[in-house]
GROMACS .gro file of C-alpha atoms in nm:
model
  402
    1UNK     CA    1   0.000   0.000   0.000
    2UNK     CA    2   0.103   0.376   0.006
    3UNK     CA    3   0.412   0.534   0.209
    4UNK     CA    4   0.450   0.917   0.268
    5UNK     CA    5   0.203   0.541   1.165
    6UNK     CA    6  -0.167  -0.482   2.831
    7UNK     CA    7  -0.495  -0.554   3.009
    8UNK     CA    8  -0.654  -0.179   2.950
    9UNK     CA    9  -0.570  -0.213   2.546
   10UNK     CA   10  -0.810  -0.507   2.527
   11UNK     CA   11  -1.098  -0.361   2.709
   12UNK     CA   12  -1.106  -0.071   2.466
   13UNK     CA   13  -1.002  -0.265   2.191
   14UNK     CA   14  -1.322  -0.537   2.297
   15UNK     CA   15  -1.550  -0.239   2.344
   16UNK     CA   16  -1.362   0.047   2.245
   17UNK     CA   17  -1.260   0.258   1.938
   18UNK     CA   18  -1.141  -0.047   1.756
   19UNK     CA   19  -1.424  -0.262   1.702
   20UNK     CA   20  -1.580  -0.339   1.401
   21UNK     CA   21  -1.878  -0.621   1.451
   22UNK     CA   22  -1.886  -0.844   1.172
   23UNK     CA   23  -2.314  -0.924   1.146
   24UNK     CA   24  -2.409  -1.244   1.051
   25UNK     CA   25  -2.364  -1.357   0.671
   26UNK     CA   26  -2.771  -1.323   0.660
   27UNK     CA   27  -2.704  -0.991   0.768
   28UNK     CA   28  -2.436  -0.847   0.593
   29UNK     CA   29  -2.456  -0.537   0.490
   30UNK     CA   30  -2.423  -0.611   0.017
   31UNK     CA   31  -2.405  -0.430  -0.250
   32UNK     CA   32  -2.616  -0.585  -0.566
   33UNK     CA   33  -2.371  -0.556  -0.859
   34UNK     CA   34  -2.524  -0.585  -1.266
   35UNK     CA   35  -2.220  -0.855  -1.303
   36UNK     CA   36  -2.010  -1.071  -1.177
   37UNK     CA   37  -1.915  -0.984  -0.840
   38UNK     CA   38  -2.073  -0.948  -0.504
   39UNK     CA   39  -1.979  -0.668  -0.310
   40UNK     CA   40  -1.992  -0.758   0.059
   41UNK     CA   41  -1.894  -0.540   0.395
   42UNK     CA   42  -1.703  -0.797   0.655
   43UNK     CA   43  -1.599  -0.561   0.889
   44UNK     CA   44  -1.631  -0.171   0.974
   45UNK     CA   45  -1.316   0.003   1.189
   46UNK     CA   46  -1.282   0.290   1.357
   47UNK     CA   47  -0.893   0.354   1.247
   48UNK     CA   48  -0.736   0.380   0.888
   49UNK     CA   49  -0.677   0.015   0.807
   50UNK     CA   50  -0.430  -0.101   0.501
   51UNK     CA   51  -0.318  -0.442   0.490
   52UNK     CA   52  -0.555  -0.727   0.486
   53UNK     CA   53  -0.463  -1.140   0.488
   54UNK     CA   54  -0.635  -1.450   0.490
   55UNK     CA   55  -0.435  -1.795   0.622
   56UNK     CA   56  -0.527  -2.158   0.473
   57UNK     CA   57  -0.803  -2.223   0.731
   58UNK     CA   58  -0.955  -1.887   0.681
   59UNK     CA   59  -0.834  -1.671   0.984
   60UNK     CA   60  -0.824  -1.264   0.843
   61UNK     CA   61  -0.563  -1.065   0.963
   62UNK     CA   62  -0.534  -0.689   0.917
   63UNK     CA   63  -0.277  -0.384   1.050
   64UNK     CA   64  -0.346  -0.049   1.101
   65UNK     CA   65  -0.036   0.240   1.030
   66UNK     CA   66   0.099   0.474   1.209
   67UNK     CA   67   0.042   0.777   0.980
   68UNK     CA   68  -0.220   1.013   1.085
   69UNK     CA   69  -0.316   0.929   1.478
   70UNK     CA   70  -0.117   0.682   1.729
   71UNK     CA   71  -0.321   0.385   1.639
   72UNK     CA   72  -0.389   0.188   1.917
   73UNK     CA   73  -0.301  -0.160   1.787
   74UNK     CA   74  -0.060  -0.250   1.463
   75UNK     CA   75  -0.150  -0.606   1.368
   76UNK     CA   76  -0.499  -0.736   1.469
   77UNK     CA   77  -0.682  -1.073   1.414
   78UNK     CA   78  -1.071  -1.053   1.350
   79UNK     CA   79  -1.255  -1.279   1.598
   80UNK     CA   80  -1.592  -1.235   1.638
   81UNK     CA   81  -1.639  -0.969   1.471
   82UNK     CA   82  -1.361  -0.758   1.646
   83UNK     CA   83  -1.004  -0.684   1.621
   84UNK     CA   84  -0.828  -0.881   1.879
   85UNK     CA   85  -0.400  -0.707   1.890
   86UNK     CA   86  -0.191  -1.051   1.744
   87UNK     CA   87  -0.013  -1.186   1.839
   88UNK     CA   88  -0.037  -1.023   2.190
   89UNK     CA   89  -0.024  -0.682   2.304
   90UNK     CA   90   0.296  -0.683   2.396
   91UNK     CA   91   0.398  -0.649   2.047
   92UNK     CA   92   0.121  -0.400   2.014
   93UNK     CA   93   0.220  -0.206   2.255
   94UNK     CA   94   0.445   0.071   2.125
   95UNK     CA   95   0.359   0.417   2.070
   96UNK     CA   96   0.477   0.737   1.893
   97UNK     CA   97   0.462   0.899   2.239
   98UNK     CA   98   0.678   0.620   2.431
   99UNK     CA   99   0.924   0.608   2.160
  100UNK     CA  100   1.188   0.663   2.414
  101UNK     CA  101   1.098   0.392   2.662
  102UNK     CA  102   0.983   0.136   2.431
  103UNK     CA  103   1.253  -0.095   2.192
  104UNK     CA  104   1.119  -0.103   1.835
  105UNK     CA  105   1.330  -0.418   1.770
  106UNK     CA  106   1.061  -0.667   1.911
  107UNK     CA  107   0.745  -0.427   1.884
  108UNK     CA  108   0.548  -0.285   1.577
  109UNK     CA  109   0.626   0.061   1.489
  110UNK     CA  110   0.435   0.126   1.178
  111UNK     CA  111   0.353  -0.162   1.009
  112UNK     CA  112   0.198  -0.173   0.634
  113UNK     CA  113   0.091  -0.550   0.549
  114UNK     CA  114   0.086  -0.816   0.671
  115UNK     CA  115   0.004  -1.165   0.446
  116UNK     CA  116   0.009  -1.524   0.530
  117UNK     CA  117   0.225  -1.774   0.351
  118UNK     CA  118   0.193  -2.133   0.275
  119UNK     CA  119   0.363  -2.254   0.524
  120UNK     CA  120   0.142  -2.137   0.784
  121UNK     CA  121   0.327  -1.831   0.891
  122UNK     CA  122   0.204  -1.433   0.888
  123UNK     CA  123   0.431  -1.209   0.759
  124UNK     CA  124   0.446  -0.822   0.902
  125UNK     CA  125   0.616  -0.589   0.739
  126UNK     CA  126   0.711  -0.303   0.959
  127UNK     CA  127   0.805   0.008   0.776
  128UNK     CA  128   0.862   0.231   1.069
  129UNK     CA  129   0.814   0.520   1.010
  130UNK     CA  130   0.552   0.654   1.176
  131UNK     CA  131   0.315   0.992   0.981
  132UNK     CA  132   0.492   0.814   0.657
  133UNK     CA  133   0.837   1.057   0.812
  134UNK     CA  134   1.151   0.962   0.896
  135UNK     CA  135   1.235   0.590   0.975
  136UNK     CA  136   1.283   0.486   1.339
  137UNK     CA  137   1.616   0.367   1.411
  138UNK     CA  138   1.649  -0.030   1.448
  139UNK     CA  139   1.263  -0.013   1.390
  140UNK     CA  140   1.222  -0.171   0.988
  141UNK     CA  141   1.209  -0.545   0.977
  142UNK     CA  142   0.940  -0.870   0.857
  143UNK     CA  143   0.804  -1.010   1.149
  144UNK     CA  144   0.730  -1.405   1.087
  145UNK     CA  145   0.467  -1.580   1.325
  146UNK     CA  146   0.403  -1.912   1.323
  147UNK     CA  147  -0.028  -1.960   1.282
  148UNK     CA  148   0.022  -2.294   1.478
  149UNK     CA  149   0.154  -2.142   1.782
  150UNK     CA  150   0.101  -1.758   1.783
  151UNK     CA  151   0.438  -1.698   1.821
  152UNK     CA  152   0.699  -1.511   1.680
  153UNK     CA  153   0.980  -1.775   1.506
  154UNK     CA  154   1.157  -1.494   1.286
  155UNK     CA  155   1.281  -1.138   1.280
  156UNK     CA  156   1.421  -0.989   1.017
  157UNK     CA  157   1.634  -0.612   1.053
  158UNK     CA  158   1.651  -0.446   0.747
  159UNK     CA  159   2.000  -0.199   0.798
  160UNK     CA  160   2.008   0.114   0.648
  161UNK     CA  161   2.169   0.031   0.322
  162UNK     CA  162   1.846  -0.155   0.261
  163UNK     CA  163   1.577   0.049   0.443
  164UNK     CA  164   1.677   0.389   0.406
  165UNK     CA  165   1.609   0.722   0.595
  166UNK     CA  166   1.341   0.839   0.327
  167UNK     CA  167   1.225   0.493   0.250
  168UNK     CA  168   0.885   0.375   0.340
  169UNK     CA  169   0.839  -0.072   0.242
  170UNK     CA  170   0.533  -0.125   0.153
  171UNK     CA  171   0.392  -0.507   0.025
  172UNK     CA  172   0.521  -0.805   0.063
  173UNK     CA  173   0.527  -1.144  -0.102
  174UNK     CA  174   0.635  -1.501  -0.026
  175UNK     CA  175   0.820  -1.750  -0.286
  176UNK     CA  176   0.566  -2.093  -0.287
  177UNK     CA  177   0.875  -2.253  -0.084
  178UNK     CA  178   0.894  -2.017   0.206
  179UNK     CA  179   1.240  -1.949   0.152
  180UNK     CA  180   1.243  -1.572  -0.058
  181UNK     CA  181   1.041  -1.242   0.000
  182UNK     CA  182   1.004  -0.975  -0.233
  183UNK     CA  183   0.879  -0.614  -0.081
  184UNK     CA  184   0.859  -0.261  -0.220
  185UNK     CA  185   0.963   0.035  -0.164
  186UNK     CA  186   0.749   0.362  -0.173
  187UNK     CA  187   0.994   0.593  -0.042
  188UNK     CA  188   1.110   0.866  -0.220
  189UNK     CA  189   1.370   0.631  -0.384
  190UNK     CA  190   1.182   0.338  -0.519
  191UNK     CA  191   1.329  -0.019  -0.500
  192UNK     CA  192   1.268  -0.391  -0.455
  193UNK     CA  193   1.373  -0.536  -0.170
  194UNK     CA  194   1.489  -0.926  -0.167
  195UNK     CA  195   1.495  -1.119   0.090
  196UNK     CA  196   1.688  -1.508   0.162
  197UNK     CA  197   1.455  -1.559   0.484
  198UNK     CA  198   1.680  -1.833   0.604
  199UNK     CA  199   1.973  -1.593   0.648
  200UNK     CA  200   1.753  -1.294   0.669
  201UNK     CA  201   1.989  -1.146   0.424
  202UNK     CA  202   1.836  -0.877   0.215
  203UNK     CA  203   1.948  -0.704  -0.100
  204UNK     CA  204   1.786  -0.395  -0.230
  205UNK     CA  205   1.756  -0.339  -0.639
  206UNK     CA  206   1.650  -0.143  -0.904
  207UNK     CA  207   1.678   0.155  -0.654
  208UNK     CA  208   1.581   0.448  -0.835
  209UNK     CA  209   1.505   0.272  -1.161
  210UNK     CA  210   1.230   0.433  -1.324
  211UNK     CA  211   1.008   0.125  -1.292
  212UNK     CA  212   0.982   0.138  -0.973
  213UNK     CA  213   0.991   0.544  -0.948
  214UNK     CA  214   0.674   0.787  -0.980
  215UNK     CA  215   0.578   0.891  -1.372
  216UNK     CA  216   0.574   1.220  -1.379
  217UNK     CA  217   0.336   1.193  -1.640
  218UNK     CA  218   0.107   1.082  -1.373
  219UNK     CA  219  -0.139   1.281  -1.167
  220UNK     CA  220  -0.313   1.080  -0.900
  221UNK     CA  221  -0.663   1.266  -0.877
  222UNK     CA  222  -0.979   1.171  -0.652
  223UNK     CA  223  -1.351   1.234  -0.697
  224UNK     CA  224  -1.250   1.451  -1.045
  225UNK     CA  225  -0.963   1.651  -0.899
  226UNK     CA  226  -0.589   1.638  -0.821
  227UNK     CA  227  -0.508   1.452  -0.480
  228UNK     CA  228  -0.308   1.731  -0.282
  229UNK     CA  229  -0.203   1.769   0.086
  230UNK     CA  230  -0.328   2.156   0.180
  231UNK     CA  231   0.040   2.262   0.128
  232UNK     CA  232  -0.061   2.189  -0.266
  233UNK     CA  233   0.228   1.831  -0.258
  234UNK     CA  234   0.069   1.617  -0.503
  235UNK     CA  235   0.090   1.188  -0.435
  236UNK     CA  236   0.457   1.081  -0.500
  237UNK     CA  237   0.412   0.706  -0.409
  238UNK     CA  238   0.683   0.479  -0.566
  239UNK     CA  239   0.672   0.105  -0.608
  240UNK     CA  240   0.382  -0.002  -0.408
  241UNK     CA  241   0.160  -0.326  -0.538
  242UNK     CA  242   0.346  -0.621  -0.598
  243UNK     CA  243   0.250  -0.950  -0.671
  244UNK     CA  244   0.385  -1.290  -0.754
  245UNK     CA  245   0.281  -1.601  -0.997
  246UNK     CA  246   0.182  -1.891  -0.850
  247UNK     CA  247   0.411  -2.114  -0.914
  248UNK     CA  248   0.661  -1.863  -0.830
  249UNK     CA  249   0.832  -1.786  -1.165
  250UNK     CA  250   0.723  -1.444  -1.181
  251UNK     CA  251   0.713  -1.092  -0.995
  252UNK     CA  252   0.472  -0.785  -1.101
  253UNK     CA  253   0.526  -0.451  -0.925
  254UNK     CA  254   0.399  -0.107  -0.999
  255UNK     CA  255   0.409   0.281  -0.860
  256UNK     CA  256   0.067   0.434  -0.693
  257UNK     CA  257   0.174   0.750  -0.906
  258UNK     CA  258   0.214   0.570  -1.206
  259UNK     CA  259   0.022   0.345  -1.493
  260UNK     CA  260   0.291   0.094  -1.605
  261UNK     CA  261   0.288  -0.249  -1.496
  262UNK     CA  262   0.602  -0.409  -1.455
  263UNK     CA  263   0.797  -0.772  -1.412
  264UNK     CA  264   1.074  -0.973  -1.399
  265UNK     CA  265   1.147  -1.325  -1.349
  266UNK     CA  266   1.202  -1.452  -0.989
  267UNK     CA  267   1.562  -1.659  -1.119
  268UNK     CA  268   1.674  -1.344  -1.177
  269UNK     CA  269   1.681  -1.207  -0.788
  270UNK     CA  270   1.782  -1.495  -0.647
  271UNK     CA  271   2.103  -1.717  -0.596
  272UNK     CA  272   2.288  -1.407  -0.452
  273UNK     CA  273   2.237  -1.496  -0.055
  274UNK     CA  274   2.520  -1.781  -0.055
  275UNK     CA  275   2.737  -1.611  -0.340
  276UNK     CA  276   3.078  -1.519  -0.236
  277UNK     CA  277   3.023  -1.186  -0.457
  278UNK     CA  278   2.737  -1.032  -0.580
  279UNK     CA  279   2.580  -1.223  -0.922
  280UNK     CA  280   2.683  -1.006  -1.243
  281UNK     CA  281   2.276  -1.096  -1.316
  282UNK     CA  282   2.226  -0.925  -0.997
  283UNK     CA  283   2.328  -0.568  -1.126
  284UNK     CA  284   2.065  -0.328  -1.157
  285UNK     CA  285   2.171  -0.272  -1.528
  286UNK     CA  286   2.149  -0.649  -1.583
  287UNK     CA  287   1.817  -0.647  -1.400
  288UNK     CA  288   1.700  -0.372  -1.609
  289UNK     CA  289   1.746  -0.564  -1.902
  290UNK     CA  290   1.516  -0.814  -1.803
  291UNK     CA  291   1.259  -0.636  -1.701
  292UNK     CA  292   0.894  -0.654  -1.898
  293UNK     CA  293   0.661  -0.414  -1.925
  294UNK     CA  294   0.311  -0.633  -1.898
  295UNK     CA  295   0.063  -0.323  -1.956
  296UNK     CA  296  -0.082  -0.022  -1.825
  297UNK     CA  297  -0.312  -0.047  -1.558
  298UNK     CA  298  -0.391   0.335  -1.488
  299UNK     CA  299  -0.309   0.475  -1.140
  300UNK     CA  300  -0.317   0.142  -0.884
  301UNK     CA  301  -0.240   0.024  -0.575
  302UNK     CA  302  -0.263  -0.284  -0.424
  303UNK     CA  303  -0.220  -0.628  -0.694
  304UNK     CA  304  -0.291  -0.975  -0.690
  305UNK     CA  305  -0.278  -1.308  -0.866
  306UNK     CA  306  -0.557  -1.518  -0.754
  307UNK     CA  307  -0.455  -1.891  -0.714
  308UNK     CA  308  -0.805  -2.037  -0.826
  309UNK     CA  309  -0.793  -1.834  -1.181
  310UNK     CA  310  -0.504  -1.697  -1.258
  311UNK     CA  311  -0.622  -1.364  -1.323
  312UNK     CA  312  -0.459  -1.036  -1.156
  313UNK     CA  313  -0.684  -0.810  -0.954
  314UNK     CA  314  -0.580  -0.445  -0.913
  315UNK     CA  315  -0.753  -0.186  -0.720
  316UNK     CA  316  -0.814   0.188  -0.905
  317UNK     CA  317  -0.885   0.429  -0.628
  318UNK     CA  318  -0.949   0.704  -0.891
  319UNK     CA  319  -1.241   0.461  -1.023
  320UNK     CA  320  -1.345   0.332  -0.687
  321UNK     CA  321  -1.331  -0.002  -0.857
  322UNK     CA  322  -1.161  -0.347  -0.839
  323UNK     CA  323  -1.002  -0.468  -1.170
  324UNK     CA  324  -0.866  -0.759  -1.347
  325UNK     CA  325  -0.614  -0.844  -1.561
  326UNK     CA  326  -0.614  -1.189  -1.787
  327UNK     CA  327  -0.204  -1.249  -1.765
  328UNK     CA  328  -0.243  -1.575  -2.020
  329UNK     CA  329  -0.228  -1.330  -2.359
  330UNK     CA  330  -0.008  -1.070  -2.448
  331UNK     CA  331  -0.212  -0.773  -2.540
  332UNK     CA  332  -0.483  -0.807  -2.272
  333UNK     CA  333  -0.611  -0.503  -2.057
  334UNK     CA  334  -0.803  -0.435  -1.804
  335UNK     CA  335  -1.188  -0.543  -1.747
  336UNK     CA  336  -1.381  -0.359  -1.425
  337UNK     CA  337  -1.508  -0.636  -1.143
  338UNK     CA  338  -1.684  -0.437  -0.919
  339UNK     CA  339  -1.698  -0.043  -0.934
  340UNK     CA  340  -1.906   0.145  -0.596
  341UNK     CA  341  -1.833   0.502  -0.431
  342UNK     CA  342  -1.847   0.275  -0.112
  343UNK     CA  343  -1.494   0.146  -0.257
  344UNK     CA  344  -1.297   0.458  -0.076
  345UNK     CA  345  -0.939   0.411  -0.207
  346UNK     CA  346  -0.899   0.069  -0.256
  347UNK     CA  347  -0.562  -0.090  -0.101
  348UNK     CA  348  -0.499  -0.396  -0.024
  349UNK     CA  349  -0.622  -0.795  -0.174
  350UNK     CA  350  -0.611  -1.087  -0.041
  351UNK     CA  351  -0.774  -1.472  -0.165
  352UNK     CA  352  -0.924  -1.680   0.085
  353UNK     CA  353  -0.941  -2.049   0.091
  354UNK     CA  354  -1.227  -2.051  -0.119
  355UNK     CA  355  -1.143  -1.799  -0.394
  356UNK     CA  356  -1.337  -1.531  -0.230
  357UNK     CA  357  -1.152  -1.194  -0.284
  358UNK     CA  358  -1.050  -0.959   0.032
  359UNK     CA  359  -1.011  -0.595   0.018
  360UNK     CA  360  -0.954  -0.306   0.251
  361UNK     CA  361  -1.072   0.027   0.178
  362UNK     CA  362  -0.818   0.284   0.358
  363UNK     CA  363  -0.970   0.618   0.253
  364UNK     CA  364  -0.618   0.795   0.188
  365UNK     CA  365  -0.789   1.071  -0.004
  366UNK     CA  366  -1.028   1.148   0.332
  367UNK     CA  367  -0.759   1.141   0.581
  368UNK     CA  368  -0.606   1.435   0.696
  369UNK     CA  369  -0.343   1.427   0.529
  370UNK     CA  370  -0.543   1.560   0.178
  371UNK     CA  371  -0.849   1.695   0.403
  372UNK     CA  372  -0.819   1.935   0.646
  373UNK     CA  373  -1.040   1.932   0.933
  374UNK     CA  374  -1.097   1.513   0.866
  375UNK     CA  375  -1.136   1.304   1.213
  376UNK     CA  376  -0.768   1.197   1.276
  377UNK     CA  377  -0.931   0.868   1.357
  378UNK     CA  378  -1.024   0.801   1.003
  379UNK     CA  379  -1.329   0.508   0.982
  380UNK     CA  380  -1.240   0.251   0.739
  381UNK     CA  381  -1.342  -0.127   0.605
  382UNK     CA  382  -1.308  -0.458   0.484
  383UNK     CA  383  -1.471  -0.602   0.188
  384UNK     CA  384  -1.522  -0.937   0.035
  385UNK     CA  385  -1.595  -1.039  -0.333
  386UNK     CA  386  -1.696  -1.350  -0.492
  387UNK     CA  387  -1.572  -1.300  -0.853
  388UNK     CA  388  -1.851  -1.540  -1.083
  389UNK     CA  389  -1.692  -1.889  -1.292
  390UNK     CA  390  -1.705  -1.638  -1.584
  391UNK     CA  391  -1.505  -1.365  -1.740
  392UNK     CA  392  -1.587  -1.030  -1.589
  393UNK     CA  393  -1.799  -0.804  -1.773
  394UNK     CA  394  -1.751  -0.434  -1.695
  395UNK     CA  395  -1.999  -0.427  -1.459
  396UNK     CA  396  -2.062  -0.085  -1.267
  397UNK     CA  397  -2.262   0.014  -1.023
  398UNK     CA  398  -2.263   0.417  -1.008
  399UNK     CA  399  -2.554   0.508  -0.760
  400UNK     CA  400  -2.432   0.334  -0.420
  401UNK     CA  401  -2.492   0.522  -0.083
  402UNK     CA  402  -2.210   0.571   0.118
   0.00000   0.00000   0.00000
């Protein structure tokens, strides 16, 4: 998503500003759609929520940022309806004002995703750096928790050669074996970020390439105007979705503040970790050389490749929509899945056991950040969609109440 945030916590958290009842499916709150898709509300929240996952047996994760307010809790599991701090509060428990007494090595600063692998582990990615400013020292890592246990079983420090001051990861994504993850960058220098998880090694690339820089070209506008803080800054997200194939072989990455989807093959970002000197294929010039330009997919944020069709799914906050992308054919562009004003910036995807479709809705351009005089608790949701066994058709549904 975009860069640019013990005891008592659970009370409030059980009855407090966090919750977010999920009704019963009979009583969810749905959005009739012309096509395909069925728009469904899981969960409401009282704080600006980004990341969303779903594990193998259907447990939903989510994490809220540190960007405008001191959110209360960074990683959360839904149960019940409510957002429960995971995997304790402990981990939960820092705070932009007890940065001094609290060690950001083994808490969650500012975390931005969070997504579950197949080996039955979450994955947090901390970006620390809390109002999307400067990075807190020793605070950037991936957190890995075992779903079997609840417990932490890896941390990963990214140094400052990989994380920099005015760098902001984003997204992550695990290789089918476990053993590689592949992040973003959407600092003001835009990279990917590698990563052998064994020997928590990490490599950063393509730093300031332009595919993974803003197009200037670009102008990221909301409900028919330009999206600008009140100081007149326009967006100036770099690489920020990412996604990988299924069977591993490929990665796809794109800026917010851009249109160009990009990728590269996976065999090309890997072998370095136990290499005595860096790969000559490692280069960024070599890199660049490989790199493919899939398409244009118009400003967009969060990507992904479902495993149950194959198709990409990228979310256009200009359109309030969710789109797809058939990868099989050169040529191919994109074809609208859902489209409702209740779709608030888009952000992040994830696929659930079933092939039912996951989506948070973070309302960047409503936060105040863009709007001044916005709550600086900034009400969000979660969203579910049940793409149909046929090809999408463009379906829109313009007249939606908020």
């Amino acid at each position: 998503m975009l860069r640019n945030p013990r005891a008592g916590l659970a009370a409030l958290l059980l009855g407090g500003p966090l919750a977010g009842a999920i009704p019963p499916a009979s009583a969810q709150a749905q959005t009739p759609t012309t096509g395909q898709a069925q728009l469904t509300k899981v969960a409401s929240f009282e704080h600006q929520v980004t990341g969303v996952t779903v594990s193998r047996d259907g447990r939903i994760f989510v994490n809220f940022p540190r960007w405008s307010e001191d959110a209360p809790v960074s990683v959360a599991e839904l149960k019940d309806g409510k957002p429960v701090p995971y995997p304790d509060e402990a981990w939960n428990s820092w705070r932009n004002a007890k940065a001094d007494e609290i060690s950001p090595k083994d808490h969650f600063v500012c975390v931005q995703s969070v997504v579950a692998d197949g080996q039955d582990r979450l994955w947090v990615v901390d970006a620390a750096a809390p109002a999307m400013a400067h990075v807190v020292k020793d605070g950037p890592k991936l957190v890995g928790l075992d779903l079997k246990t609840n417990r932490v079983v890896k941390t990963i420090p990214f140094d400052t050669d990989t994380v920099m001051q005015a760098s902001y990861i984003n997204d992550v994504r695990i290789s089918p074996d476990g053993k590689t993850a592949y992040l973003t960058d959407s600092g003001a220098e835009g990279a990917l970020i590698v990563v052998d998880i064994d020997s928590g090694k990490a490599k950063r690339v393509l730093s300031g390439h332009p595919s993974t820089m803003p197009d200037k070209s670009v102008t990221v506008t909301y409900d028919g105007k330009p999206l600008r803080r009140p100081d007149g800054r326009g967006v100036e997200f770099s690489a920020d979705g990412i996604a990988l194939s299924p069977d591993g072989g490929t990665l796809y990455w794109q800026a917010i503040k851009g249109k160009t989807l990009y990728s590269l093959p996976t065999d090309a970002l890997t072998g370095w970790a136990t290499a005595s000197v860096v790969p000559e294929m490692l280069t960024d010039r070599t890199l660049g050389s490989k790199i493919v330009t899939v398409g244009e997919n118009g400003v967009a944020d969060g990507l992904l490749i479902s495993r149950h069709d194959g198709r990409m799914y990228v979310t256009s906050p200009q359109d309030n929509a969710v789109k797809v992308r058939d990868l099989s054919g050169k040529g191919t562009g994109l074809t609208t899945l859902v489209q409702d004003p209740q779709l608030r910036w888009p952000d992040t995807f994830s696929e659930g056991p079933d092939g039912t479709i996951y989506v948070t809705t973070s309302h960047i351009q409503d936060s105040a950040d863009y709007k001044p005089g916005a709550p600086v608790s900034l009400p969000t949701e979660l969203w579910s969609l049940k793409p149909g066994t046929t090809e999408a058709t463009g379906s829109t549904r313009p007249g939606s109440a908020r």
